[in-house]
Amino acid sequence: MISVTSGRRAVPARSTRARRLAACTALVLSAGMLLAAPASADGSTAAERPALSADPRPALNLPEHTDRLGAALKPRADFDDDGLFDLVVRTRDGGLGIMPSSAEGVYDFDIPGKDGNAHKDVIPVGDQTGDGFSDLLTLSPYGALSFHSTMSGAGTGNAEWTGKGWQIYNKVLSPGDLTGDGRSDLLARTPAGELYLYPATGNTSTAPFGARVLVGKGWDWYDQLIGMNDVTGDGVADLYGRTVSGDLYFYRGTGSAKSPFVASTRVGHGWHIYNQVIGADDLDGDGRGDLIARAVNGDVFTYLSTGDDGMLSVRVASGSGLNTATLLAGAGGTPAYGRSELLGLDTTGDLSAFWSRNNGELDQRAGISSGWKGKPFLASSLNENTLVDLMNVSGGELYNHSFGPDDIRHVSSGWGGYDLTIGPGDLTGDGRADLLTRDTKGYLYLHPGNGTGSALGARVKVGGGWNAYDVIVGTGDFTGDGRADLVARDLGGVLRMYRGTGDVNAPFLRPFPVGGGWNTYAKLAAPGDLTGDGKADLLAVDRSGGLFRYISNGSGQFTRPVRIGGGWNTYSVLN
């Protein structure tokens, strides 16, 4: 819940659209450049989560909203009750924040419930209950979709309904009213590209959405689906889809649950420069939904709707520095794998972490501990808090150091026979992150996570011959389908991509080559998402210590390398 007056000066509603988002960080380090030299011991324990450096305050300046004879479109996300669009974001430290239209600054956005703010996504749905206040949905990493009523006014925001199994989709979004009954409906897309409509029922306490309706196939062509509320002014929600290559297509809503869209129209190109695009409901007061797009460097642009053909006005620069947000609410389930950082163990035994800044750069080094022994690695979040887990293999035992300074959990025994352990994310399709190991004979095993980070299920043999690779890494989704993948380098320097399936018994498809010449690098590392688009990226260190960035293009390939640092041969382990 939010308050825009308590402890802060309130800004009159509808007076200005200038806001500033302060970085939400628990601890602040002094700002600085990326360091290549070893960190000095700082006395922190291995169980403490490294702190983010101070972020500059991003500026967000949206178009002025003017009343036009009551034609304004009612927003899906209005949590300060002024009738204007509010932006909810997930910050780099895993919390939720809101930039309300009626005040300058950032406010904590607290969602009641046992899971707090540990959500994969937040989905604004407007007023579903008819009480005049905005409601929303939350989606947990394990596939629990919950309806929270009255997230504004004097309401509590408690979850009235929760449904399970939504991890089968890689996109879940609410475009607005697709069926003409005045309630916001849901769209959900599978990794195979099937698109389903869940019509709203109005029964928010027991069944807020009806049985799903298959409305189309082939929707995996789009890496982003953008629900627009109403672009055309006919009272029915509309949709944009963006392809990996950057083409933008418009789908006009029909009002029919069985066939909710007319054939698509290409309305733009070059949209690949944005890492997240969301629908913002009527920024200028003309009764039509508008767009907000964020570039990789954190710059923000708005596109106003111009008519019933889905065309958009020339973009207007509307802010900068919004790379501090890992997710803009309404983006349709940008994957949250619980990892967007790099772990480094230097030759003196000092362990450090480097956070992604969501703009292709790494944060300054944050020291974890000194005198480290064993084989440390970072695993995609093994519990539902979406934060990375620091693991270590020592003396043949597996430990998790992420529960607190005085709570190192023993996870499993018998790990002395493995020469490789990685935590790429969910490989079984249950939403829970898993581990992979390889034994000295070249057999690969999957260890299913139980969702707590303190235990694993019985291992499953994936197959043999994996000793043909000298490097195997993975964190999250390289290919854009929402499933965790792997890349592996063979002894000849060819890098191969293994696409995840979500099937515990056959977790990977046959590999395809990414390219040759990768043996020029001494180390490869998969830090997760570096650019804020939800896709996993790759880092490589050459033999002179140069660090190179490879950005995933969403189809299993990478952009050309960019050198982003030197001196990285001081690290014996990069993970």
Coordinates of C-alpha atoms in Angstrom, one line a residue:
M1 CA 0.0 0.0 0.0
I2 CA 1.1 3.6 -0.5
S3 CA 0.7 7.0 1.0
V4 CA 1.6 10.0 -0.9
T5 CA 1.2 12.5 1.9
S6 CA 2.6 10.8 5.1
G7 CA 6.1 12.3 5.8
R8 CA 6.3 14.0 2.4
R9 CA 4.9 17.1 0.8
A10 CA 1.9 16.2 -1.4
V11 CA 1.8 17.6 -4.9
P12 CA -1.7 18.5 -6.1
A13 CA -3.2 15.9 -8.4
R14 CA -3.1 16.7 -12.2
S15 CA -0.7 19.6 -11.6
T16 CA 2.5 18.2 -13.1
R17 CA 3.8 14.9 -14.6
A18 CA 7.4 15.5 -13.5
R19 CA 8.6 12.8 -11.1
R20 CA 11.9 11.5 -9.8
L21 CA 12.6 7.9 -8.8
A22 CA 15.1 7.4 -6.0
A23 CA 17.1 4.2 -6.0
C24 CA 15.7 1.8 -3.5
T25 CA 18.8 0.3 -1.8
A26 CA 19.2 -1.1 1.7
L27 CA 22.9 -0.2 1.9
V28 CA 24.8 2.3 -0.2
L29 CA 28.5 2.2 -1.2
S30 CA 30.3 5.2 -2.6
A31 CA 30.0 5.5 -6.4
G32 CA 32.9 4.4 -8.5
M33 CA 34.1 2.8 -11.6
L34 CA 34.4 -1.0 -12.1
L35 CA 37.5 -2.2 -10.3
A36 CA 39.8 -4.8 -11.7
A37 CA 42.3 -5.0 -8.8
P38 CA 41.6 -7.5 -5.9
A39 CA 39.3 -6.2 -3.1
S40 CA 40.7 -5.8 0.4
A41 CA 39.1 -7.9 3.2
D42 CA 36.2 -6.0 4.6
G43 CA 35.2 -8.2 7.5
S44 CA 31.8 -9.1 6.0
T45 CA 30.6 -12.6 6.2
A46 CA 29.8 -14.9 3.3
A47 CA 26.2 -14.9 4.2
E48 CA 25.6 -11.2 3.8
R49 CA 24.2 -10.0 0.5
P50 CA 26.5 -7.6 -1.2
A51 CA 25.2 -4.0 -1.3
L52 CA 24.4 -2.0 -4.4
S53 CA 26.3 1.2 -5.1
A54 CA 24.4 4.5 -5.0
D55 CA 22.2 5.0 -8.1
P56 CA 21.6 8.4 -9.6
R57 CA 18.0 9.5 -9.3
P58 CA 16.3 8.9 -12.6
A59 CA 14.0 11.6 -14.0
L60 CA 10.7 10.7 -15.5
N61 CA 8.8 13.5 -17.2
L62 CA 5.6 12.3 -18.8
P63 CA 3.3 14.4 -21.1
E64 CA 0.9 16.9 -19.5
H65 CA -2.5 15.4 -18.8
T66 CA -5.5 17.7 -19.8
D67 CA -9.1 16.9 -19.2
R68 CA -11.1 16.7 -22.4
L69 CA -14.8 16.7 -21.7
G70 CA -14.5 13.6 -19.5
A71 CA -13.0 11.5 -22.3
A72 CA -10.0 10.4 -20.3
L73 CA -9.4 6.7 -20.3
K74 CA -9.6 5.2 -16.8
P75 CA -6.1 3.7 -16.0
R76 CA -5.5 0.1 -15.0
A77 CA -2.8 1.3 -12.6
D78 CA -4.0 4.2 -10.4
F79 CA -3.0 3.7 -6.8
D80 CA -3.3 7.2 -5.5
D81 CA -6.9 7.7 -6.7
D82 CA -6.3 10.8 -8.9
G83 CA -7.5 9.1 -12.2
L84 CA -4.0 9.1 -13.7
F85 CA -1.5 6.4 -14.6
D86 CA 1.0 5.4 -11.9
L87 CA 4.2 3.4 -12.6
V88 CA 5.1 0.4 -10.4
V89 CA 8.6 -0.9 -10.7
R90 CA 10.8 -3.7 -9.3
T91 CA 14.1 -2.2 -8.2
R92 CA 17.6 -3.8 -8.4
D93 CA 17.5 -4.9 -4.8
G94 CA 14.3 -6.9 -5.4
G95 CA 11.8 -4.5 -3.8
L96 CA 8.8 -2.8 -5.3
G97 CA 8.4 0.9 -5.7
I98 CA 5.8 3.3 -7.2
M99 CA 6.0 6.6 -8.9
P100 CA 2.5 8.0 -8.3
S101 CA 1.1 10.7 -10.5
S102 CA 0.1 13.0 -7.6
A103 CA 3.6 13.3 -6.0
E104 CA 7.2 13.6 -6.8
G105 CA 9.5 10.9 -5.6
V106 CA 9.5 7.2 -5.1
Y107 CA 7.4 5.4 -2.5
D108 CA 7.6 1.8 -1.2
F109 CA 4.8 -0.3 -2.8
D110 CA 3.9 -2.9 -0.2
I111 CA 1.8 -5.8 -1.2
P112 CA 0.3 -7.6 1.9
G113 CA 0.7 -11.4 2.2
K114 CA 3.1 -14.0 3.3
D115 CA 5.3 -13.5 0.2
G116 CA 5.6 -9.8 0.7
N117 CA 7.1 -8.2 -2.4
A118 CA 8.8 -11.4 -3.7
H119 CA 7.0 -11.5 -7.0
K120 CA 8.0 -12.4 -10.5
D121 CA 5.6 -9.8 -11.9
V122 CA 2.9 -7.3 -10.9
I123 CA 0.0 -7.0 -13.2
P124 CA -2.3 -3.9 -12.9
V125 CA -6.0 -4.7 -13.7
G126 CA -7.9 -1.6 -12.8
D127 CA -11.1 -1.8 -10.8
Q128 CA -12.4 -5.3 -11.0
T129 CA -14.6 -5.2 -7.9
G130 CA -16.6 -2.0 -8.8
D131 CA -15.6 -0.2 -5.6
G132 CA -13.9 2.6 -7.4
F133 CA -10.4 1.6 -6.4
S134 CA -7.6 -0.1 -8.4
D135 CA -6.8 -3.8 -8.0
L136 CA -3.9 -5.9 -9.2
L137 CA -2.5 -9.4 -9.7
T138 CA 0.8 -10.7 -8.5
L139 CA 2.6 -13.7 -10.0
S140 CA 5.1 -15.6 -7.9
P141 CA 8.2 -17.4 -9.3
Y142 CA 6.5 -20.7 -8.6
G143 CA 3.4 -19.9 -10.6
A144 CA 1.0 -18.6 -8.0
L145 CA -1.3 -15.9 -9.4
S146 CA -3.0 -13.8 -6.7
F147 CA -5.8 -11.2 -6.9
H148 CA -5.3 -8.2 -4.6
S149 CA -8.4 -6.0 -4.3
T150 CA -8.4 -2.3 -3.4
M151 CA -4.7 -1.5 -3.5
S152 CA -5.6 2.2 -3.0
G153 CA -7.9 4.2 -0.8
A154 CA -8.6 2.7 2.5
G155 CA -8.3 -0.9 1.3
T156 CA -6.0 -3.6 2.6
G157 CA -4.7 -5.1 -0.6
N158 CA -4.9 -8.6 0.8
A159 CA -5.0 -11.5 -1.6
E160 CA -8.6 -12.6 -2.1
W161 CA -7.8 -15.4 -4.5
T162 CA -4.8 -17.4 -5.6
G163 CA -4.5 -19.9 -8.5
K164 CA -1.6 -22.3 -9.1
G165 CA 0.2 -23.5 -12.1
W166 CA 0.8 -20.3 -14.0
Q167 CA 4.5 -21.1 -14.4
I168 CA 3.6 -22.9 -17.7
Y169 CA 3.4 -19.4 -19.3
N170 CA 6.2 -17.1 -20.3
K171 CA 4.0 -14.1 -20.6
V172 CA 1.0 -13.1 -18.4
L173 CA -0.5 -9.7 -19.0
S174 CA -3.8 -7.8 -18.8
P175 CA -4.5 -5.6 -21.9
G176 CA -7.7 -4.3 -20.4
D177 CA -11.3 -5.2 -21.4
L178 CA -11.2 -7.6 -24.3
T179 CA -14.8 -8.9 -24.1
G180 CA -16.8 -5.7 -23.6
D181 CA -18.1 -6.3 -20.1
G182 CA -16.0 -3.5 -18.5
R183 CA -13.6 -5.8 -16.7
S184 CA -9.9 -6.3 -17.4
D185 CA -9.2 -9.8 -18.9
L186 CA -6.0 -11.8 -19.0
L187 CA -3.7 -13.0 -21.8
A188 CA -1.2 -15.8 -21.2
R189 CA 1.3 -17.2 -23.7
T190 CA 3.1 -20.6 -23.6
P191 CA 6.7 -21.0 -24.7
A192 CA 5.4 -22.8 -27.8
G193 CA 3.6 -19.6 -28.8
E194 CA 0.0 -20.6 -27.9
L195 CA -2.0 -17.5 -26.7
Y196 CA -4.9 -18.0 -24.3
L197 CA -7.6 -15.5 -23.1
Y198 CA -8.9 -15.7 -19.6
P199 CA -12.1 -13.7 -19.4
A200 CA -12.8 -11.8 -16.2
T201 CA -15.9 -13.0 -14.3
G202 CA -16.4 -10.4 -11.6
N203 CA -16.2 -13.1 -8.9
T204 CA -12.9 -11.9 -7.5
S205 CA -13.0 -14.0 -4.3
T206 CA -13.4 -17.5 -5.7
A207 CA -12.9 -17.4 -9.5
P208 CA -11.9 -14.0 -11.0
F209 CA -11.2 -15.5 -14.4
G210 CA -13.1 -18.1 -16.4
A211 CA -11.8 -21.1 -18.4
R212 CA -9.1 -20.2 -20.8
V213 CA -9.8 -19.9 -24.5
L214 CA -7.2 -20.6 -27.1
V215 CA -7.1 -17.5 -29.4
G216 CA -4.1 -18.2 -31.6
K217 CA -0.7 -19.9 -32.2
G218 CA 2.6 -18.6 -33.4
W219 CA 2.7 -15.8 -30.9
D220 CA 6.3 -16.8 -29.9
W221 CA 7.3 -14.6 -32.8
Y222 CA 7.0 -11.7 -30.4
D223 CA 9.5 -11.1 -27.6
Q224 CA 7.2 -8.5 -26.1
L225 CA 3.4 -8.3 -25.9
I226 CA 2.1 -4.9 -24.9
G227 CA -1.4 -4.5 -23.5
M228 CA -2.8 -1.1 -24.4
N229 CA -6.2 -0.8 -22.8
D230 CA -8.0 1.1 -25.5
V231 CA -6.0 2.7 -28.4
T232 CA -8.9 3.1 -30.9
G233 CA -11.5 4.7 -28.6
D234 CA -14.1 1.9 -29.1
G235 CA -14.0 0.7 -25.5
V236 CA -12.2 -2.5 -26.2
A237 CA -8.6 -3.3 -25.3
D238 CA -5.9 -3.5 -28.0
L239 CA -2.5 -5.1 -28.2
Y240 CA 0.9 -4.5 -29.7
G241 CA 3.5 -7.2 -30.4
R242 CA 7.2 -6.6 -31.0
T243 CA 9.4 -9.1 -32.8
V244 CA 13.0 -9.9 -31.9
S245 CA 14.1 -7.9 -35.0
G246 CA 12.3 -4.9 -33.7
D247 CA 9.1 -4.7 -35.9
L248 CA 6.0 -3.5 -34.1
Y249 CA 2.6 -4.9 -34.9
F250 CA -0.8 -3.6 -33.9
Y251 CA -3.8 -5.9 -33.0
R252 CA -7.2 -4.1 -32.8
G253 CA -9.6 -5.6 -30.2
T254 CA -12.9 -7.0 -31.4
G255 CA -14.8 -7.5 -28.1
S256 CA -15.1 -11.3 -28.8
A257 CA -13.6 -13.8 -26.4
K258 CA -13.3 -16.4 -29.1
S259 CA -11.6 -14.1 -31.6
P260 CA -10.4 -11.0 -29.7
F261 CA -8.2 -9.4 -32.4
V262 CA -8.3 -8.6 -36.0
A263 CA -5.4 -9.3 -38.3
S264 CA -2.2 -7.5 -37.3
T265 CA -0.9 -4.4 -39.0
R266 CA 2.8 -3.4 -39.0
V267 CA 3.1 0.0 -37.5
G268 CA 6.8 0.5 -36.8
H269 CA 10.3 -0.8 -37.0
G270 CA 13.5 -0.3 -35.0
W271 CA 11.9 -1.1 -31.7
H272 CA 14.7 -3.5 -30.7
I273 CA 16.5 -0.5 -29.2
Y274 CA 14.1 -0.8 -26.2
N275 CA 14.5 -3.4 -23.5
Q276 CA 11.0 -3.0 -22.0
V277 CA 7.8 -1.4 -23.5
I278 CA 4.6 -1.0 -21.6
G279 CA 1.1 0.4 -22.1
A280 CA 0.4 3.6 -20.2
D281 CA -3.2 4.4 -20.0
D282 CA -4.0 7.8 -21.6
L283 CA -1.0 10.0 -20.6
D284 CA -2.4 13.1 -22.4
G285 CA -6.2 12.9 -21.7
D286 CA -7.5 12.1 -25.2
G287 CA -9.2 8.8 -24.2
R288 CA -6.6 6.6 -25.9
G289 CA -3.8 4.3 -24.4
D290 CA -0.2 5.4 -24.9
L291 CA 3.2 3.7 -24.8
I292 CA 6.3 4.1 -22.6
A293 CA 9.5 2.6 -23.9
R294 CA 12.8 2.2 -22.1
A295 CA 16.2 2.1 -23.9
V296 CA 19.1 0.0 -22.6
N297 CA 20.9 3.0 -21.2
G298 CA 17.8 3.9 -19.1
D299 CA 16.4 6.7 -21.2
V300 CA 12.6 6.8 -21.4
F301 CA 10.4 7.8 -24.3
T302 CA 6.7 8.2 -24.7
Y303 CA 4.6 7.5 -27.8
L304 CA 1.1 8.9 -27.9
S305 CA -1.7 7.2 -29.8
T306 CA -2.9 9.1 -32.9
G307 CA -6.0 7.2 -34.1
D308 CA -7.9 4.0 -34.7
D309 CA -5.2 2.5 -36.9
G310 CA -2.7 1.9 -34.1
M311 CA -0.3 4.5 -35.4
L312 CA 1.8 6.4 -32.9
S313 CA 3.2 9.9 -32.7
V314 CA 6.9 10.7 -32.9
R315 CA 8.6 9.7 -29.7
V316 CA 9.1 12.3 -27.0
A317 CA 12.1 12.1 -24.6
S318 CA 10.5 11.6 -21.2
G319 CA 13.3 10.8 -18.7
S320 CA 16.6 9.1 -18.1
G321 CA 18.3 6.7 -15.6
L322 CA 15.4 4.3 -15.3
N323 CA 17.8 1.3 -15.6
T324 CA 17.5 1.3 -11.8
A325 CA 14.3 -0.7 -12.4
T326 CA 14.6 -4.4 -13.4
L327 CA 10.9 -4.5 -14.3
L328 CA 8.2 -2.0 -15.3
A329 CA 4.9 -3.5 -14.1
G330 CA 2.7 -4.5 -17.0
A331 CA 5.6 -5.7 -19.2
G332 CA 4.2 -9.2 -19.3
G333 CA 6.3 -11.4 -17.0
T334 CA 9.9 -10.4 -17.9
P335 CA 11.6 -13.5 -16.3
A336 CA 12.9 -13.0 -12.8
Y337 CA 15.5 -15.8 -12.3
G338 CA 16.9 -14.4 -9.1
R339 CA 20.3 -13.7 -10.7
S340 CA 21.8 -10.7 -12.4
E341 CA 25.2 -10.5 -11.0
L342 CA 28.7 -11.9 -11.3
L343 CA 30.8 -13.7 -8.6
G344 CA 34.6 -13.4 -8.6
L345 CA 37.1 -15.3 -6.4
D346 CA 40.6 -13.8 -6.8
T347 CA 43.9 -15.5 -6.3
T348 CA 44.2 -14.2 -2.7
G349 CA 40.9 -15.9 -1.6
D350 CA 38.8 -12.7 -1.6
L351 CA 35.3 -13.2 -2.8
S352 CA 33.4 -10.4 -4.5
A353 CA 30.2 -9.7 -6.4
F354 CA 29.3 -7.4 -9.3
W355 CA 25.7 -6.4 -9.8
S356 CA 24.2 -5.8 -13.2
R357 CA 23.2 -2.2 -13.8
N358 CA 20.6 -3.2 -16.4
N359 CA 22.3 -1.1 -19.0
G360 CA 25.0 -3.5 -20.1
E361 CA 27.5 -2.5 -17.4
L362 CA 28.5 -4.0 -14.0
D363 CA 28.3 -2.2 -10.7
Q364 CA 31.4 -1.5 -8.7
R365 CA 32.8 -4.5 -6.8
A366 CA 31.2 -5.4 -3.5
G367 CA 33.3 -7.5 -1.2
I368 CA 31.7 -10.6 0.4
S369 CA 34.5 -12.2 2.4
S370 CA 38.2 -13.1 2.5
G371 CA 40.1 -16.4 3.0
W372 CA 37.5 -18.3 1.0
K373 CA 38.0 -22.0 0.5
G374 CA 36.1 -24.5 -1.6
K375 CA 34.3 -24.0 -4.9
P376 CA 31.9 -21.1 -4.6
F377 CA 29.2 -20.4 -7.2
L378 CA 26.0 -18.4 -7.6
A379 CA 22.8 -20.1 -8.3
S380 CA 19.5 -18.7 -9.6
S381 CA 17.2 -18.2 -6.6
L382 CA 16.5 -21.5 -4.9
N383 CA 13.7 -20.1 -2.9
E384 CA 10.8 -17.7 -3.6
N385 CA 12.6 -14.5 -2.6
T386 CA 14.0 -14.1 -6.2
L387 CA 17.5 -13.3 -4.7
V388 CA 20.6 -15.1 -5.9
D389 CA 21.9 -17.9 -3.6
L390 CA 25.6 -18.1 -2.7
M391 CA 26.6 -21.8 -2.7
N392 CA 29.8 -23.6 -1.9
V393 CA 31.2 -27.1 -2.3
S394 CA 33.7 -27.9 0.4
G395 CA 34.9 -31.3 1.6
G396 CA 32.4 -33.0 -0.7
E397 CA 29.5 -31.2 1.0
L398 CA 27.2 -28.6 -0.6
Y399 CA 26.3 -25.5 1.5
N400 CA 24.0 -22.5 1.0
H401 CA 25.3 -19.3 2.5
S402 CA 22.3 -17.1 1.7
F403 CA 20.1 -17.5 4.8
G404 CA 21.9 -15.1 7.1
P405 CA 25.3 -14.4 8.7
D406 CA 24.9 -17.1 11.3
D407 CA 22.8 -19.6 9.3
I408 CA 24.9 -21.6 6.7
R409 CA 22.7 -24.5 5.6
H410 CA 24.0 -27.9 4.7
V411 CA 22.2 -28.9 1.5
S412 CA 23.6 -32.2 0.4
S413 CA 26.4 -34.7 0.7
G414 CA 28.4 -36.7 -1.8
W415 CA 29.5 -33.8 -4.0
G416 CA 33.1 -34.8 -4.1
G417 CA 32.6 -36.8 -7.3
Y418 CA 31.5 -33.8 -9.3
D419 CA 33.8 -31.6 -11.2
L420 CA 31.1 -29.0 -12.1
T421 CA 28.1 -27.5 -10.4
I422 CA 25.9 -24.7 -11.7
G423 CA 22.5 -23.2 -10.9
P424 CA 20.9 -22.2 -14.2
G425 CA 17.3 -21.8 -13.0
D426 CA 14.2 -23.9 -13.4
L427 CA 14.8 -26.9 -15.6
T428 CA 11.8 -29.0 -14.6
G429 CA 8.9 -26.6 -15.4
D430 CA 7.7 -26.3 -11.8
G431 CA 9.0 -22.8 -11.3
R432 CA 11.6 -23.8 -8.8
A433 CA 15.3 -23.4 -9.6
D434 CA 17.4 -26.5 -9.9
L435 CA 21.1 -27.4 -10.0
L436 CA 23.2 -29.3 -12.5
T437 CA 26.3 -31.4 -11.8
R438 CA 28.8 -33.3 -14.0
D439 CA 30.8 -36.2 -12.7
T440 CA 34.4 -37.1 -13.7
K441 CA 33.1 -39.7 -16.2
G442 CA 31.2 -37.0 -18.1
Y443 CA 27.7 -37.7 -16.9
L444 CA 25.4 -34.8 -16.4
Y445 CA 22.8 -34.8 -13.5
L446 CA 19.8 -32.6 -12.7
H447 CA 19.1 -32.0 -9.0
P448 CA 15.6 -30.7 -8.6
G449 CA 15.1 -27.8 -6.2
N450 CA 12.5 -28.1 -3.5
G451 CA 11.8 -24.4 -3.3
T452 CA 13.5 -23.7 0.0
G453 CA 17.2 -23.6 -0.9
S454 CA 18.0 -26.0 1.9
A455 CA 17.4 -29.4 0.2
L456 CA 17.3 -31.0 -3.2
G457 CA 15.3 -33.9 -4.8
A458 CA 16.8 -37.1 -6.0
R459 CA 19.2 -36.5 -8.9
V460 CA 18.1 -37.4 -12.5
K461 CA 20.7 -38.5 -15.0
V462 CA 20.6 -36.2 -18.1
G463 CA 23.1 -38.1 -20.2
G464 CA 26.8 -38.9 -20.9
G465 CA 29.5 -37.4 -23.0
W466 CA 29.4 -34.0 -21.3
N467 CA 33.2 -34.2 -20.8
A468 CA 33.5 -33.2 -24.4
Y469 CA 33.0 -29.6 -23.1
D470 CA 35.6 -27.7 -21.1
V471 CA 33.1 -24.9 -20.2
I472 CA 29.4 -25.3 -19.3
V473 CA 27.5 -22.2 -18.1
G474 CA 24.0 -20.9 -17.9
T475 CA 21.8 -18.5 -15.9
G476 CA 18.2 -18.0 -17.2
D477 CA 16.9 -17.7 -20.7
F478 CA 19.2 -17.1 -23.6
T479 CA 16.6 -17.9 -26.3
G480 CA 13.6 -15.8 -25.3
D481 CA 11.1 -18.6 -24.5
G482 CA 11.1 -18.1 -20.7
R483 CA 13.0 -21.4 -20.1
A484 CA 16.5 -21.8 -18.6
D485 CA 19.1 -22.7 -21.2
L486 CA 22.8 -23.8 -21.2
V487 CA 25.8 -22.9 -23.4
A488 CA 28.8 -25.3 -23.6
R489 CA 32.2 -24.9 -25.3
D490 CA 33.8 -27.9 -26.8
L491 CA 37.6 -28.6 -27.0
G492 CA 37.7 -27.2 -30.5
G493 CA 36.4 -23.8 -29.3
V494 CA 32.8 -24.2 -30.7
L495 CA 30.1 -22.8 -28.5
R496 CA 26.8 -24.7 -28.5
M497 CA 23.4 -23.7 -27.2
Y498 CA 21.2 -26.2 -25.3
R499 CA 17.6 -24.9 -25.2
G500 CA 15.6 -25.8 -22.1
T501 CA 12.4 -27.9 -22.3
G502 CA 10.9 -27.8 -18.8
D503 CA 10.9 -31.6 -18.8
V504 CA 12.8 -33.2 -15.9
N505 CA 13.5 -36.4 -17.9
A506 CA 14.7 -34.6 -21.0
P507 CA 15.6 -31.0 -19.9
F508 CA 17.4 -30.0 -23.1
L509 CA 16.8 -30.1 -26.9
R510 CA 19.6 -31.1 -29.3
P511 CA 22.2 -28.3 -29.3
F512 CA 22.9 -25.9 -32.1
P513 CA 26.2 -24.1 -32.7
V514 CA 26.5 -20.4 -31.7
G515 CA 29.9 -20.0 -33.3
G516 CA 33.5 -21.0 -33.3
G517 CA 36.7 -19.4 -32.0
W518 CA 35.5 -19.2 -28.4
N519 CA 38.7 -20.9 -27.2
T520 CA 40.4 -17.5 -27.4
Y521 CA 38.8 -16.9 -24.0
A522 CA 40.3 -18.2 -20.7
K523 CA 36.9 -17.9 -18.9
L524 CA 33.2 -17.7 -19.7
A525 CA 30.6 -16.7 -17.2
A526 CA 26.8 -16.4 -17.3
P527 CA 25.8 -13.5 -15.0
G528 CA 22.1 -13.4 -16.0
D529 CA 20.5 -10.4 -17.5
L530 CA 22.8 -7.4 -18.1
T531 CA 20.5 -5.2 -20.2
G532 CA 17.2 -5.3 -18.4
D533 CA 15.3 -7.2 -21.1
G534 CA 14.9 -10.4 -19.2
K535 CA 17.2 -12.4 -21.4
A536 CA 20.4 -14.0 -20.2
D537 CA 23.7 -12.6 -21.4
L538 CA 27.3 -13.8 -21.5
L539 CA 30.7 -12.5 -20.3
A540 CA 34.1 -13.7 -21.5
V541 CA 37.7 -13.0 -20.3
D542 CA 40.5 -13.3 -22.7
R543 CA 44.0 -14.4 -21.8
S544 CA 45.2 -10.8 -21.2
G545 CA 42.4 -10.2 -18.7
G546 CA 40.1 -8.2 -20.9
L547 CA 36.4 -8.6 -20.1
F548 CA 33.9 -8.8 -23.0
R549 CA 30.2 -8.5 -23.0
Y550 CA 27.9 -10.6 -25.3
I551 CA 24.3 -9.6 -25.3
S552 CA 21.6 -12.2 -26.2
N553 CA 19.5 -11.3 -29.1
G554 CA 16.6 -13.5 -27.9
S555 CA 17.0 -16.2 -30.6
G556 CA 20.0 -18.1 -29.2
Q557 CA 22.7 -15.9 -30.7
F558 CA 24.7 -13.0 -29.3
T559 CA 25.6 -9.5 -30.5
R560 CA 29.2 -8.6 -31.3
P561 CA 31.4 -8.5 -28.2
V562 CA 32.1 -5.2 -26.4
R563 CA 35.1 -4.8 -24.2
I564 CA 34.0 -3.4 -20.8
G565 CA 37.0 -3.8 -18.6
G566 CA 40.6 -5.1 -18.0
G567 CA 42.6 -6.8 -15.3
W568 CA 40.1 -9.6 -14.9
N569 CA 42.8 -12.3 -15.0
T570 CA 43.2 -11.6 -11.3
Y571 CA 40.2 -13.8 -10.7
S572 CA 40.7 -17.5 -10.5
V573 CA 36.9 -18.1 -10.5
L574 CA 34.3 -16.2 -12.4
N575 CA 30.8 -17.5 -12.1

